[in-house]
mmCIF file of C-alpha atoms in Angstrom:
data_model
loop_
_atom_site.group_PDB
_atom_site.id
_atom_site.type_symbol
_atom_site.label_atom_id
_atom_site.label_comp_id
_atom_site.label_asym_id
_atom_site.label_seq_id
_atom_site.Cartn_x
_atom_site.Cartn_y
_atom_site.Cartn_z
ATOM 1 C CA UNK W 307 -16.422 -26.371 49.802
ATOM 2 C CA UNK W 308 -19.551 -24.624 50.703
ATOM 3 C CA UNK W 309 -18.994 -21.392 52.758
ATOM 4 C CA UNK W 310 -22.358 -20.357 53.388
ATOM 5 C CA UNK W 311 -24.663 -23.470 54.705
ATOM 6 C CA UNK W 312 -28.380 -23.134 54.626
ATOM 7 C CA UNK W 313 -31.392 -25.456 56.639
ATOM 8 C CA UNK W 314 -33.960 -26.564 56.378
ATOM 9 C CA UNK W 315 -33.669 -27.420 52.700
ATOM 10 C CA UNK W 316 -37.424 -26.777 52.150
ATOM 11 C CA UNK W 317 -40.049 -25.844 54.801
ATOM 12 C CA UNK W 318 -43.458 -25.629 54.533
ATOM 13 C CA UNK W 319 -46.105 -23.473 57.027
ATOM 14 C CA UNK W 320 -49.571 -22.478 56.710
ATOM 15 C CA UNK W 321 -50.459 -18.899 56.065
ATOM 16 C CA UNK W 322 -50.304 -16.540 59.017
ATOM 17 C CA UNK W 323 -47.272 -18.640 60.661
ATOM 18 C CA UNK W 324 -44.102 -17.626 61.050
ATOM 19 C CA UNK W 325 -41.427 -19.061 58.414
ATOM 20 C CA UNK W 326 -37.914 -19.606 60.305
ATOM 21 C CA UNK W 327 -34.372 -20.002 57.458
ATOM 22 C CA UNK W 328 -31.398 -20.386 59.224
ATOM 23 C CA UNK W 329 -27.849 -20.025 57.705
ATOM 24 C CA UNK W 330 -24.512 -20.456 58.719
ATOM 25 C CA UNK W 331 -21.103 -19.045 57.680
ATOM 26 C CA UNK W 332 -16.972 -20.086 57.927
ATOM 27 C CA UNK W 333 -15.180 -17.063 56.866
ATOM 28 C CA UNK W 334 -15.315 -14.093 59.508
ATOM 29 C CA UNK W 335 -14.006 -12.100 56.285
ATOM 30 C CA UNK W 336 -17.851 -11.964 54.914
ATOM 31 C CA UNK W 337 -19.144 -8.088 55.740
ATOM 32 C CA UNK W 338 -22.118 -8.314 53.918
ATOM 33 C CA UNK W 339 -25.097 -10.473 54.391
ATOM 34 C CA UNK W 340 -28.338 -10.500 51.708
ATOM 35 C CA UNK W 341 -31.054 -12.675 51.366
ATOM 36 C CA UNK W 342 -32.198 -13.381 47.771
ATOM 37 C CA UNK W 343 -35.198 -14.653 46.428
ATOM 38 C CA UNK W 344 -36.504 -16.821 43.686
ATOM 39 C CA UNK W 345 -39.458 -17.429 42.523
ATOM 40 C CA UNK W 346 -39.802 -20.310 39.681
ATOM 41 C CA UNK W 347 -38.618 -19.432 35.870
ATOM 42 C CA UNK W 348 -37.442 -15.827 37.583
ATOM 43 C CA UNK W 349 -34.010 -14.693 38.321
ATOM 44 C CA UNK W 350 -33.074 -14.108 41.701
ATOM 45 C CA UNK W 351 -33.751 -10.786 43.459
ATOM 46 C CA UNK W 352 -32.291 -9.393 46.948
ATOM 47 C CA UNK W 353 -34.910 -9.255 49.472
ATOM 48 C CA UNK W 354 -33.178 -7.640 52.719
ATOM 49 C CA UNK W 355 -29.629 -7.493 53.641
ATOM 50 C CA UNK W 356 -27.331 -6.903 56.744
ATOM 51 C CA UNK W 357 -24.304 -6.096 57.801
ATOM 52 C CA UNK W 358 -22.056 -7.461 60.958
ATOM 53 C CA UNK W 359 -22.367 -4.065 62.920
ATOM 54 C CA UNK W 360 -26.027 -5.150 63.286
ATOM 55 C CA UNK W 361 -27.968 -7.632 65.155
ATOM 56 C CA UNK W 362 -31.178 -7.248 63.331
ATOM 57 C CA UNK W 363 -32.736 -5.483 60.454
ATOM 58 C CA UNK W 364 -36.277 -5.703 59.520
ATOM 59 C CA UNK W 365 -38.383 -4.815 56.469
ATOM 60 C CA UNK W 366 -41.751 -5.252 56.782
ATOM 61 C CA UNK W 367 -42.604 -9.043 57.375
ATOM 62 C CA UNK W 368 -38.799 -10.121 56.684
ATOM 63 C CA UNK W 369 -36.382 -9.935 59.554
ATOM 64 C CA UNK W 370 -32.811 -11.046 60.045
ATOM 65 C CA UNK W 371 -31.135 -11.827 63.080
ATOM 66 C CA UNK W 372 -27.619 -12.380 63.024
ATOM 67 C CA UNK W 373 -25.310 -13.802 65.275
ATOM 68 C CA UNK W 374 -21.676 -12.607 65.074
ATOM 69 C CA UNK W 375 -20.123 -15.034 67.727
ATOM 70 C CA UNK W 376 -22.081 -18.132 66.228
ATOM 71 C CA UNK W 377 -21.411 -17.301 62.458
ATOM 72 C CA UNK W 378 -25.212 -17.720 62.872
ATOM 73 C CA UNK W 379 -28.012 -15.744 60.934
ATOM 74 C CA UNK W 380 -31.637 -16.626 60.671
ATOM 75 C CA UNK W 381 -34.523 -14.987 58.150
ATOM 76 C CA UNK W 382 -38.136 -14.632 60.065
ATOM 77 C CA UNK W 383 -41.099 -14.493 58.139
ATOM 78 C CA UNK W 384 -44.131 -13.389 60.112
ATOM 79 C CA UNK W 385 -47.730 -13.867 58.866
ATOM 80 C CA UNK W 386 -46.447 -15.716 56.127
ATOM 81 C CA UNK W 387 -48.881 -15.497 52.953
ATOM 82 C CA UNK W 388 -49.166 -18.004 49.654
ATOM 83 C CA UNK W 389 -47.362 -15.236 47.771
ATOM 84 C CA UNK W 390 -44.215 -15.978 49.790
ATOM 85 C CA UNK W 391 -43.732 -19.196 48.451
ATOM 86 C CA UNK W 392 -40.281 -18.975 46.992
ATOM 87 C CA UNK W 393 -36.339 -19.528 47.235
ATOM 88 C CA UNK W 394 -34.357 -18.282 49.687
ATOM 89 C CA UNK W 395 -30.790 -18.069 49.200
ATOM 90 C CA UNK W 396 -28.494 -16.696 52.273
ATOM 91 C CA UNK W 397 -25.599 -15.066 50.639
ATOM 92 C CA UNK W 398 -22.466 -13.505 51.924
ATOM 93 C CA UNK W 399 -20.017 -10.654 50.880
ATOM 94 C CA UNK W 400 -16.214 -11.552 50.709
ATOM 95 C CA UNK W 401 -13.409 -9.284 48.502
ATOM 96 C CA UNK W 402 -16.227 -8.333 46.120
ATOM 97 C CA UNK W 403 -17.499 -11.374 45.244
ATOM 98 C CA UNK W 404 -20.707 -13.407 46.382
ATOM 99 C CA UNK W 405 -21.004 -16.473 48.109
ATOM 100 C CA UNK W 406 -24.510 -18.603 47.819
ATOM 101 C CA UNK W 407 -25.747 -21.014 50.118
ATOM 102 C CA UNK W 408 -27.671 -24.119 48.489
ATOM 103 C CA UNK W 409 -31.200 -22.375 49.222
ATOM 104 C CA UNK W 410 -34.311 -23.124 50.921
ATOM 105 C CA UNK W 411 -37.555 -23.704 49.166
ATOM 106 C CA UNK W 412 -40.615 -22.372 51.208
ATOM 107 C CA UNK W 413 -44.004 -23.294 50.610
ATOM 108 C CA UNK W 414 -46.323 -21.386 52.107
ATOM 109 C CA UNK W 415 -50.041 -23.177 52.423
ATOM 110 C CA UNK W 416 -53.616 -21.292 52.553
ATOM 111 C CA UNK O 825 -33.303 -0.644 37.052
ATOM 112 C CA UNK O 826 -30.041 -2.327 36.611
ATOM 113 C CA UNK O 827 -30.168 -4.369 32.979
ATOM 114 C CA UNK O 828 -28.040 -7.282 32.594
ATOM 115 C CA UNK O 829 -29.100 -9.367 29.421
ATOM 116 C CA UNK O 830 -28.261 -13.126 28.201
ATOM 117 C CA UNK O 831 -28.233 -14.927 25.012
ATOM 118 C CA UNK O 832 -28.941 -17.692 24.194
ATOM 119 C CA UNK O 833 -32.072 -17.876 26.755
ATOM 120 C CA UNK O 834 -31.810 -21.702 25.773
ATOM 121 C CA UNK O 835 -29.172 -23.757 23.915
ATOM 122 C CA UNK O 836 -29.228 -27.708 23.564
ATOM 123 C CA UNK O 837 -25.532 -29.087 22.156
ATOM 124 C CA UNK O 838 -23.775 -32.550 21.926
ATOM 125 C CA UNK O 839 -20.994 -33.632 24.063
ATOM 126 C CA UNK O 840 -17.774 -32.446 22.876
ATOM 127 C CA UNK O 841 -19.437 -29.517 21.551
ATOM 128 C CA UNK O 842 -18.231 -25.354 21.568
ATOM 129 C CA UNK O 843 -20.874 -23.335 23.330
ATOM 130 C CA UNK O 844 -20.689 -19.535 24.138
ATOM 131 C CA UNK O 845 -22.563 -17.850 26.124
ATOM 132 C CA UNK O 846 -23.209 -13.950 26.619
ATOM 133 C CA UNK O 847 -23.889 -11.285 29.056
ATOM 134 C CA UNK O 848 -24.390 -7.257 28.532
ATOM 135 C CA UNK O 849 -24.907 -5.393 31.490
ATOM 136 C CA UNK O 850 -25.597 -1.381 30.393
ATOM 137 C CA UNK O 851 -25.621 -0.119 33.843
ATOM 138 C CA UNK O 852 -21.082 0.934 34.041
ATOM 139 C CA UNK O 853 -20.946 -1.622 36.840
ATOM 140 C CA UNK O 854 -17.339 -3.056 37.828
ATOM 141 C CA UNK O 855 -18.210 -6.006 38.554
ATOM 142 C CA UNK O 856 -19.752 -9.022 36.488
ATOM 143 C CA UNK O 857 -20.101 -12.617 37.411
ATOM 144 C CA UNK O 858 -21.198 -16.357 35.676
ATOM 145 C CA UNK O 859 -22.792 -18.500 38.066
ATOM 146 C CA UNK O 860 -24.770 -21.743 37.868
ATOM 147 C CA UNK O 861 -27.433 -23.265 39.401
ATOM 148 C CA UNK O 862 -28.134 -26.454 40.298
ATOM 149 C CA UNK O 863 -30.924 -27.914 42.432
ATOM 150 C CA UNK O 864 -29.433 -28.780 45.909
ATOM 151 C CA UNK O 865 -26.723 -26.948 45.013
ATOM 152 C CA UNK O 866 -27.765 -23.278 45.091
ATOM 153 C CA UNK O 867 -25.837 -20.987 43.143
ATOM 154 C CA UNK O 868 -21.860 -21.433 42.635
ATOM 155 C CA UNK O 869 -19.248 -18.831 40.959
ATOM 156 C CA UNK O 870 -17.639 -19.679 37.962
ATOM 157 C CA UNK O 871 -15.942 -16.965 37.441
ATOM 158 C CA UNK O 872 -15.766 -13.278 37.534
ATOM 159 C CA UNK O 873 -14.445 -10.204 36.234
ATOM 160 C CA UNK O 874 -13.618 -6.209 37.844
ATOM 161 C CA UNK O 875 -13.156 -4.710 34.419
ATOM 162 C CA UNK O 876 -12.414 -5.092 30.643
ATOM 163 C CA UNK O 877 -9.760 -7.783 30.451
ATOM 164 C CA UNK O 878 -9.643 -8.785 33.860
ATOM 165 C CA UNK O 879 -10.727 -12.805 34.815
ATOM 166 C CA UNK O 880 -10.506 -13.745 38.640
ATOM 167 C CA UNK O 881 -11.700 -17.595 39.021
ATOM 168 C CA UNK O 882 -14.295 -18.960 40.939
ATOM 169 C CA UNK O 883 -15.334 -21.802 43.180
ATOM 170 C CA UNK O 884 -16.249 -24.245 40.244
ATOM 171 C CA UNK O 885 -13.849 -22.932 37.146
ATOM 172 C CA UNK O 886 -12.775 -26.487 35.913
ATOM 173 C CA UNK O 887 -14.176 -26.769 32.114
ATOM 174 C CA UNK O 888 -14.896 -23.405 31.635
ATOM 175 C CA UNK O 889 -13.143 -20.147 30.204
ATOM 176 C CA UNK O 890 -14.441 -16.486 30.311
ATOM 177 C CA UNK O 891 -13.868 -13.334 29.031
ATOM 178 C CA UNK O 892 -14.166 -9.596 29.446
ATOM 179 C CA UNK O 893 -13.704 -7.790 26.654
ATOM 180 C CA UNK O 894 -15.285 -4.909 27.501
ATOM 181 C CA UNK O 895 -16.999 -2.772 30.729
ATOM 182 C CA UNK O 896 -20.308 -4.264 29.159
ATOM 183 C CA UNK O 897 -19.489 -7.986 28.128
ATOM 184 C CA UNK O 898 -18.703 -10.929 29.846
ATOM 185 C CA UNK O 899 -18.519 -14.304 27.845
ATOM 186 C CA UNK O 900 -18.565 -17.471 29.240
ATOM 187 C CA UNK O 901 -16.759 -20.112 26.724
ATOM 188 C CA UNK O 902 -17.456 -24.361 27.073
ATOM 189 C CA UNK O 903 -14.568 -25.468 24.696
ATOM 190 C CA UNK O 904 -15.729 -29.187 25.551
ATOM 191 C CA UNK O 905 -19.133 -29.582 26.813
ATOM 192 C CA UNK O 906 -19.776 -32.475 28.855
ATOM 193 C CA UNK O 907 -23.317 -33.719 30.485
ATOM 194 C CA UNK O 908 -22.454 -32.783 33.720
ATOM 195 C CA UNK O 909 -22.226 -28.968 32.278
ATOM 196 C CA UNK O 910 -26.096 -29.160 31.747
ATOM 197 C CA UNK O 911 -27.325 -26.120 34.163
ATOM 198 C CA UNK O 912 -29.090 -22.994 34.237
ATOM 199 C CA UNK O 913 -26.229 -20.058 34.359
ATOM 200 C CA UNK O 914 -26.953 -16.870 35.393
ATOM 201 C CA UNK O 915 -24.992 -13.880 34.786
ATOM 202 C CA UNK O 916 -24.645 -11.263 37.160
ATOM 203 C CA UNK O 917 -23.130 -7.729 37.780
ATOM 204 C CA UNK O 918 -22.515 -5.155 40.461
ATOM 205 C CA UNK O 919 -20.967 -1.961 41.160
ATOM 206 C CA UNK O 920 -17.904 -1.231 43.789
ATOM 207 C CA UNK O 921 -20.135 -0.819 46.741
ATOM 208 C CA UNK O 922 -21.421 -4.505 46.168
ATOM 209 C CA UNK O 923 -24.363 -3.644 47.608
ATOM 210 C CA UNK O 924 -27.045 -5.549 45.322
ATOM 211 C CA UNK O 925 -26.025 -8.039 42.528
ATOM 212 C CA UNK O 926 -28.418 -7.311 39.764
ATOM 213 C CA UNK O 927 -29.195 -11.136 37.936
ATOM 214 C CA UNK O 928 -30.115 -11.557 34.090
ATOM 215 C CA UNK O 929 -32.745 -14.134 33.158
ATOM 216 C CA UNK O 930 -30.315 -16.880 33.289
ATOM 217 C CA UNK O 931 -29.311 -19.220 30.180
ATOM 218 C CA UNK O 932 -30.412 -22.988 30.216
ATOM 219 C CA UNK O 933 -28.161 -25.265 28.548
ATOM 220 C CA UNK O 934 -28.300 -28.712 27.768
ATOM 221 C CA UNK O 935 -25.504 -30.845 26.938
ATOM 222 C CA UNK O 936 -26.356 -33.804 25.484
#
């Protein structure tokens, strides 16, 4: 049963576009929403996180916009560069223990 | 930095074969965690542990056991391998605030 659903499955944009992940959720339980990265032969690595009391938290280039209603959440990548290319997992936060989503591979073209 | 290491980095066995594999985390975090990855699959939980001796099971626990035998070390124990076992597994550990889950290089077995 996959709790944490993840589209497209791999997306590819030219550099200086902006890169769109979207996720979705079941369990209104989750509290805690990262975004993880993976680059190949790596491990992966949280990128940015948020948490239901928000709507949006940005970093930089990385944004999240979350939708409490929808069980909705989306990663924006603006000016997207080569060195983006990577995995993005949406994960979520339930009783200590986290949930993946099956990832979405972006390639980012020069 | 948090540290969380794995051995074997790679392992090849037969079917029907006993395979352990093990993660140290030096960083006193509670929590510690197998996963495995596989490609359209993302990551799924095996199983994971909030202290020495404790096992909680996971999303995908069938054919595997695990251990905690102390703050530090988590095992994760194939008693049986099968094919369908061949995966990369990461290890993984956190602290109470679950704030970032810290990864170790990951261990790719193959089962054949």
């Amino acid at each position: 049963q996959q709790q944490v659903r993840q589209s497209p499955q791999s997306l590819t944009v030219w550099e200086g576009e902006t890169a769109i992940l979207n996720c979705s959720y079941e369990d209104s339980t989750f509290d805690y929403f990262p975004w993880y990265w993976q680059f190949p032969r790596e491990s992966p690595a949280l990128l940015i996180a948020i948490r239901p009391v928000s709507n949006k938290k940005e970093d930089g280039r990385f944004t999240i916009f979350f939708n409490k209603r929808e069980k909705k959440l989306s990663l924006h990548i603006t000016d997207s560069q080569p060195g983006d290319s990577a995995t993005y997992f949406c994960a979520a936060f339930n009783y200590n223990v986290l949930y993946f989503g099956s990832g979405t591979k972006l390639t980012v073209e020069p | 930095e948090a540290a969380v290491t794995q051995s074997p980095r790679n392992k090849v066995t037969v079917t029907g074969g006993n395979v352990t594999l093990s993660c140290r985390q030096t960083n006193s975090h509670n929590y510690m965690y197998w996963y495995r990855q596989d490609t359209g699959h993302g990551l799924r939980l095996i199983h994971y542990s909030y202290g020495a001796g404790n096992l909680q099971i996971g999303d995908v626990p069938d054919g595997y056991k695990a251990t905690r035998t102390t703050q530090e070390d988590f095992f994760l124990l194939l008693e049986l391998a099968s094919p369908s076992q061949t995966s990369l597994y990461f290890c993984a550990s956190s602290d109470a605030t679950n704030t970032e889950v810290f990864f170790g290089k990951g261990t790719r077995l193959t089962v054949v």
